[in-house]
Amino acid sequence: MKVINKIYIFITLIIFLSIGFLYHSILKIDEQTKNNIEKILISKANYISKNVDEEIKKKVEKNLFETLKNNPKLRIWLEDAFSISVTPSFKYIYILYRDKSGNYRYLLDGSKEDKGEFNQRLNVDKERWDKAYDTKEVHIIMQNNIDKLFITYLKPILFNGKVEAILAIDFSTTLLYTINNAVAPIKKIFLYIFAAIFFLLFILIYQIILNIYTKKESITDPLTQTYNRNFLRDFLKNINLSKYQIAMLDIDYFKKINDNYGHKAGDYILAQTAEIIRDSIRPKDVLVRFGGEEFLIFFYKEKDKKTDAFEISQRIRKSLQDKNFSYEGVRIKLTASLGVVLKTGHYKTIHDAIKKADERLYLAKKQGRNKVVAQDKNSLSNSNNEYVSISDVKEALDHNRIICHYQPIVNLSSSEIVKNEALVRMIAKDGNIIYPNSFLDVIHNTNIYNDMTKMVLDIVFLQIRQYKSKISINLNLSDILNTNIYQIVLEELEKNKNLANYLTIELLEYEQIDEEILQERLLHIKSFGVSIALDDFGSGYSNFSIFQTLPIDILKIDGSIIKNINTSKVAFSIVDSIILFCKRLDIEVVAEFVHSEEILNIVKDLGVENGQGFHLAKPREKMIKKL
Amino acid sequence: MKKILLLFILVSITLLASPQDTEKKIYKTILSSIFPKKSTILVWSDNPQKQKILSEIKNVKIADSEEDADILIINKSYDINATNKKIFADGYLVFKHYKDDIIGGFYWQKGRPNLIFLKKNLIDHNISLPNTLKNYIEDYD
């Protein structure tokens, strides 16, 4: 579209330039013609003046003024002689002398009309006539200010080397008019063309202004005067992701405001909230009303200036918290939650980054609202958990700086280690251990993630080969659905066929899966002897229906339930129900997050077979077979 | 838009400045020089075209009759003896004919404006012209 516009502009420009060039050429031709006519007329005037001069000198030997003054008959004779040269082009032929006062007066006038009398004064351009008088040379005056006159030709008449008079020939504008009349229609056409161009330009400018105004309206949310989703669609097409940080804001309990005070109050709150956000951000930042009470903010990262979306988001959160909204005398207080993405460059697409901001917003809501969350759930506890880049992970993979830590899963009755869960870690260049929540998100949906999966499987099978002990690894359900990763898993299993039965795959993320394909693939994996476990069951999107289709061997109860089992009746009942359910289906149960003796005793009493947690054993660099 | 239109009109007027405009300016100078203290100058003319030009000059009004006028600008033959008014000629022939009685004349010749004041008659009418017009005063025989 942009290329087509450029072509249009280019063609239009060429047309305008061509018209301009044509007009310029016609003006040039017009000027050249006039110059040529001027030359021809001057050349003729030279002949006439020469003849006149000769004629005078035949009759007057010296003292022109006195001779003519005293001889009226000679004057008449000479004037008659001169009048022969008068033509439509040479309108006036006359001779003036300069009197003592410096004024010019007639000596002879051969003109057929507007004839001057002897010694009558004629108002002429003295300065230029004097020049002809003083220089004794022919002088040409362009008569721009005299009606119907084109040029005045001046030739000094000399007697004994002294100028006694000036012969003047006035050229009429007749020829000039003829030329002008010939050129006038062409000029007129151009005038119409220029007028049409200007009119079109005027319409074009009007249309552009109208378009800008209409476009602005179409991309602006009328209520909050922020950008709307129409704008966002175009903005996201051209955005340089790494130049922005993103925050997603949602007004807490906004529905209650609508329900309690009415929709008009809700609208008022939305407009005011937008105003507060606008006051907190800079002109280069972009504010979009993303949904009902959701706003998306793009913080522009200026060169050499530190942009901290987290800090600005905190400021916005505080401003909203402190603000006393007043609608029709009713005081309304509100808070907002924000999810922030600082390192947008780590995401493959802008949509991924927005999704991440949304997830963090969800996390902020989950953590009690009126919060700004700029890190993922697991990374909140790790102070040194800043994101690393894709190239950092790739480098770590290339330099074998990917390792596994192992956390034992213990049989609660015998206190024997039944299995170890492999937990992937990355060793930073400075030797620090980096946890997976800092780098898995970064490489998600990239080939690096596939390489990482392969490397973990290699490490785990090496350990299995060495210790002949069971190890579990973590994979997302979506990883199994990803054909590339699935193929990697199959290849590794094929390579380590005899060790496959030592491996357990713990599956995470239960949302929106194609259970049919998953079932087929899990059954294939299981055919190698691999056990399938469901991790973190009981939290998030997990539900029991999954057991209808998926071949699950082990179920790991989520730590968030286990940790409350001693204080919450509900948590206790959930665990109790899960155990009963699993016994009926012959599914092995593992309790995660066993962090105290009290918890250990409760889960043991409930009949949980295996447990995992800091109270039993912390993750270690090296796998152990006994506690 | 209005400004552009106004500019266009002014430019057009300047470009289309006619001999009439020149004549108007000259008559304005002549009359204000002859009557430097008069706020309104009453002029009578026998030439309808001249009347039109003169009526467009600020501070000049066309008199209904010769008696009311401060100055008569004549183009045709006129009974000079019947009045002691200041008379100005509007043509070379009239100027030449009444040169003993008129204070001056203005006429066009060969496309050029010509102005002449007659010294003797200026003195008779006790008129003193400013320096700018002194060059146009002549002893005309």
mmCIF file of N, CA, C and O in Angstrom, chain A residues 15-55:
data_model
loop_
_atom_site.group_PDB
_atom_site.id
_atom_site.type_symbol
_atom_site.label_atom_id
_atom_site.label_comp_id
_atom_site.label_asym_id
_atom_site.label_seq_id
_atom_site.Cartn_x
_atom_site.Cartn_y
_atom_site.Cartn_z
ATOM 1 N N ILE A 15 3.707 14.878 -13.168
ATOM 2 C CA ILE A 15 2.694 15.621 -13.946
ATOM 3 C C ILE A 15 2.807 17.116 -13.637
ATOM 4 O O ILE A 15 2.854 17.957 -14.544
ATOM 5 N N PHE A 16 2.892 17.445 -12.343
ATOM 6 C CA PHE A 16 2.989 18.854 -11.942
ATOM 7 C C PHE A 16 4.246 19.491 -12.530
ATOM 8 O O PHE A 16 4.194 20.597 -13.064
ATOM 9 N N LEU A 17 5.346 18.772 -12.443
ATOM 10 C CA LEU A 17 6.614 19.308 -12.952
ATOM 11 C C LEU A 17 6.542 19.510 -14.467
ATOM 12 O O LEU A 17 7.039 20.516 -14.985
ATOM 13 N N SER A 18 5.906 18.547 -15.160
ATOM 14 C CA SER A 18 5.783 18.656 -16.617
ATOM 15 C C SER A 18 4.960 19.884 -16.987
ATOM 16 O O SER A 18 5.332 20.639 -17.902
ATOM 17 N N ILE A 19 3.843 20.073 -16.275
ATOM 18 C CA ILE A 19 2.986 21.239 -16.548
ATOM 19 C C ILE A 19 3.778 22.524 -16.280
ATOM 20 O O ILE A 19 3.766 23.460 -17.082
ATOM 21 N N GLY A 20 4.482 22.540 -15.167
ATOM 22 C CA GLY A 20 5.304 23.700 -14.809
ATOM 23 C C GLY A 20 6.359 23.963 -15.869
ATOM 24 O O GLY A 20 6.577 25.109 -16.272
ATOM 25 N N PHE A 21 6.992 22.888 -16.348
ATOM 26 C CA PHE A 21 8.049 23.019 -17.369
ATOM 27 C C PHE A 21 7.466 23.564 -18.674
ATOM 28 O O PHE A 21 8.047 24.461 -19.299
ATOM 29 N N LEU A 22 6.289 23.033 -19.065
ATOM 30 C CA LEU A 22 5.623 23.496 -20.289
ATOM 31 C C LEU A 22 5.308 24.985 -20.200
ATOM 32 O O LEU A 22 5.553 25.754 -21.138
ATOM 33 N N TYR A 23 4.763 25.363 -19.035
ATOM 34 C CA TYR A 23 4.387 26.763 -18.829
ATOM 35 C C TYR A 23 5.636 27.648 -18.916
ATOM 36 O O TYR A 23 5.635 28.693 -19.556
ATOM 37 N N HIS A 24 6.706 27.170 -18.291
ATOM 38 C CA HIS A 24 7.964 27.911 -18.293
ATOM 39 C C HIS A 24 8.485 28.054 -19.726
ATOM 40 O O HIS A 24 8.964 29.125 -20.127
ATOM 41 N N SER A 25 8.356 26.970 -20.517
ATOM 42 C CA SER A 25 8.815 27.005 -21.908
ATOM 43 C C SER A 25 8.031 28.025 -22.721
ATOM 44 O O SER A 25 8.611 28.774 -23.522
ATOM 45 N N ILE A 26 6.717 28.055 -22.504
ATOM 46 C CA ILE A 26 5.876 29.010 -23.249
ATOM 47 C C ILE A 26 6.256 30.445 -22.883
ATOM 48 O O ILE A 26 6.374 31.310 -23.752
ATOM 49 N N LEU A 27 6.498 30.672 -21.595
ATOM 50 C CA LEU A 27 6.905 32.012 -21.169
ATOM 51 C C LEU A 27 8.238 32.395 -21.826
ATOM 52 O O LEU A 27 8.439 33.545 -22.223
ATOM 53 N N LYS A 28 9.112 31.406 -21.931
ATOM 54 C CA LYS A 28 10.431 31.651 -22.518
ATOM 55 C C LYS A 28 10.296 31.995 -24.009
ATOM 56 O O LYS A 28 10.942 32.929 -24.508
ATOM 57 N N ILE A 29 9.437 31.211 -24.694
ATOM 58 C CA ILE A 29 9.198 31.465 -26.131
ATOM 59 C C ILE A 29 8.635 32.870 -26.313
ATOM 60 O O ILE A 29 9.052 33.638 -27.189
ATOM 61 N N ASP A 30 7.677 33.200 -25.442
ATOM 62 C CA ASP A 30 7.025 34.506 -25.468
ATOM 63 C C ASP A 30 8.079 35.619 -25.333
ATOM 64 O O ASP A 30 8.107 36.582 -26.095
ATOM 65 N N GLU A 31 8.973 35.412 -24.366
ATOM 66 C CA GLU A 31 10.000 36.408 -24.089
ATOM 67 C C GLU A 31 10.973 36.522 -25.266
ATOM 68 O O GLU A 31 11.326 37.635 -25.687
ATOM 69 N N GLN A 32 11.349 35.353 -25.810
ATOM 70 C CA GLN A 32 12.297 35.358 -26.942
ATOM 71 C C GLN A 32 11.702 36.064 -28.150
ATOM 72 O O GLN A 32 12.376 36.833 -28.838
ATOM 73 N N THR A 33 10.412 35.803 -28.401
ATOM 74 C CA THR A 33 9.728 36.444 -29.536
ATOM 75 C C THR A 33 9.751 37.961 -29.363
ATOM 76 O O THR A 33 10.049 38.711 -30.307
ATOM 77 N N LYS A 34 9.456 38.388 -28.138
ATOM 78 C CA LYS A 34 9.433 39.830 -27.864
ATOM 79 C C LYS A 34 10.826 40.428 -28.060
ATOM 80 O O LYS A 34 10.981 41.522 -28.616
ATOM 81 N N ASN A 35 11.819 39.683 -27.608
ATOM 82 C CA ASN A 35 13.205 40.167 -27.762
ATOM 83 C C ASN A 35 13.575 40.301 -29.233
ATOM 84 O O ASN A 35 14.213 41.286 -29.644
ATOM 85 N N ASN A 36 13.159 39.326 -30.029
ATOM 86 C CA ASN A 36 13.456 39.356 -31.459
ATOM 87 C C ASN A 36 12.779 40.541 -32.129
ATOM 88 O O ASN A 36 13.378 41.236 -32.957
ATOM 89 N N ILE A 37 11.505 40.757 -31.770
ATOM 90 C CA ILE A 37 10.761 41.893 -32.347
ATOM 91 C C ILE A 37 11.444 43.200 -31.958
ATOM 92 O O ILE A 37 11.611 44.109 -32.777
ATOM 93 N N GLU A 38 11.867 43.224 -30.687
ATOM 94 C CA GLU A 38 12.548 44.416 -30.188
ATOM 95 C C GLU A 38 13.805 44.696 -31.033
ATOM 96 O O GLU A 38 14.040 45.825 -31.467
ATOM 97 N N LYS A 39 14.540 43.636 -31.309
ATOM 98 C CA LYS A 39 15.776 43.780 -32.094
ATOM 99 C C LYS A 39 15.472 44.284 -33.511
ATOM 100 O O LYS A 39 16.151 45.175 -34.049
ATOM 101 N N ILE A 40 14.424 43.688 -34.109
ATOM 102 C CA ILE A 40 14.040 44.074 -35.488
ATOM 103 C C ILE A 40 13.642 45.548 -35.521
ATOM 104 O O ILE A 40 14.077 46.324 -36.387
ATOM 105 N N LEU A 41 12.810 45.930 -34.537
ATOM 106 C CA LEU A 41 12.331 47.327 -34.504
ATOM 107 C C LEU A 41 13.484 48.302 -34.300
ATOM 108 O O LEU A 41 13.549 49.354 -34.950
ATOM 109 N N ILE A 42 14.390 47.918 -33.390
ATOM 110 C CA ILE A 42 15.532 48.810 -33.121
ATOM 111 C C ILE A 42 16.403 48.949 -34.376
ATOM 112 O O ILE A 42 16.876 50.040 -34.715
ATOM 113 N N SER A 43 16.551 47.827 -35.065
ATOM 114 C CA SER A 43 17.350 47.858 -36.290
ATOM 115 C C SER A 43 16.711 48.789 -37.318
ATOM 116 O O SER A 43 17.401 49.586 -37.981
ATOM 117 N N LYS A 44 15.384 48.705 -37.439
ATOM 118 C CA LYS A 44 14.673 49.602 -38.379
ATOM 119 C C LYS A 44 14.798 51.051 -37.946
ATOM 120 O O LYS A 44 14.989 51.961 -38.761
ATOM 121 N N ALA A 45 14.662 51.247 -36.609
ATOM 122 C CA ALA A 45 14.748 52.607 -36.055
ATOM 123 C C ALA A 45 16.113 53.209 -36.355
ATOM 124 O O ALA A 45 16.240 54.421 -36.593
ATOM 125 N N ASN A 46 17.141 52.370 -36.361
ATOM 126 C CA ASN A 46 18.504 52.852 -36.688
ATOM 127 C C ASN A 46 18.543 53.443 -38.096
ATOM 128 O O ASN A 46 19.128 54.507 -38.323
ATOM 129 N N TYR A 47 17.887 52.735 -39.044
ATOM 130 C CA TYR A 47 17.837 53.226 -40.431
ATOM 131 C C TYR A 47 17.091 54.548 -40.513
ATOM 132 O O TYR A 47 17.533 55.498 -41.156
ATOM 133 N N ILE A 48 15.898 54.559 -39.843
ATOM 134 C CA ILE A 48 15.066 55.775 -39.908
ATOM 135 C C ILE A 48 15.832 56.963 -39.328
ATOM 136 O O ILE A 48 15.891 58.044 -39.912
ATOM 137 N N SER A 49 16.419 56.717 -38.149
ATOM 138 C CA SER A 49 17.131 57.827 -37.483
ATOM 139 C C SER A 49 18.301 58.321 -38.348
ATOM 140 O O SER A 49 18.595 59.518 -38.388
ATOM 141 N N LYS A 50 18.944 57.366 -39.017
ATOM 142 C CA LYS A 50 20.058 57.742 -39.888
ATOM 143 C C LYS A 50 19.563 58.654 -41.030
ATOM 144 O O LYS A 50 20.159 59.697 -41.334
ATOM 145 N N ASN A 51 18.420 58.255 -41.629
ATOM 146 C CA ASN A 51 17.823 59.047 -42.724
ATOM 147 C C ASN A 51 17.408 60.431 -42.245
ATOM 148 O O ASN A 51 17.636 61.441 -42.915
ATOM 149 N N VAL A 52 16.758 60.437 -41.051
ATOM 150 C CA VAL A 52 16.293 61.717 -40.488
ATOM 151 C C VAL A 52 17.493 62.631 -40.252
ATOM 152 O O VAL A 52 17.472 63.831 -40.596
ATOM 153 N N ASP A 53 18.500 62.062 -39.654
ATOM 154 C CA ASP A 53 19.717 62.829 -39.350
ATOM 155 C C ASP A 53 20.316 63.419 -40.632
ATOM 156 O O ASP A 53 20.668 64.609 -40.685
ATOM 157 N N GLU A 54 20.366 62.584 -41.670
ATOM 158 C CA GLU A 54 20.926 63.035 -42.953
ATOM 159 C C GLU A 54 20.077 64.148 -43.560
ATOM 160 O O GLU A 54 20.590 65.151 -44.072
ATOM 161 N N GLU A 55 18.748 63.959 -43.438
ATOM 162 C CA GLU A 55 17.806 64.934 -44.001
ATOM 163 C C GLU A 55 17.956 66.286 -43.312
ATOM 164 O O GLU A 55 17.967 67.339 -43.968
#
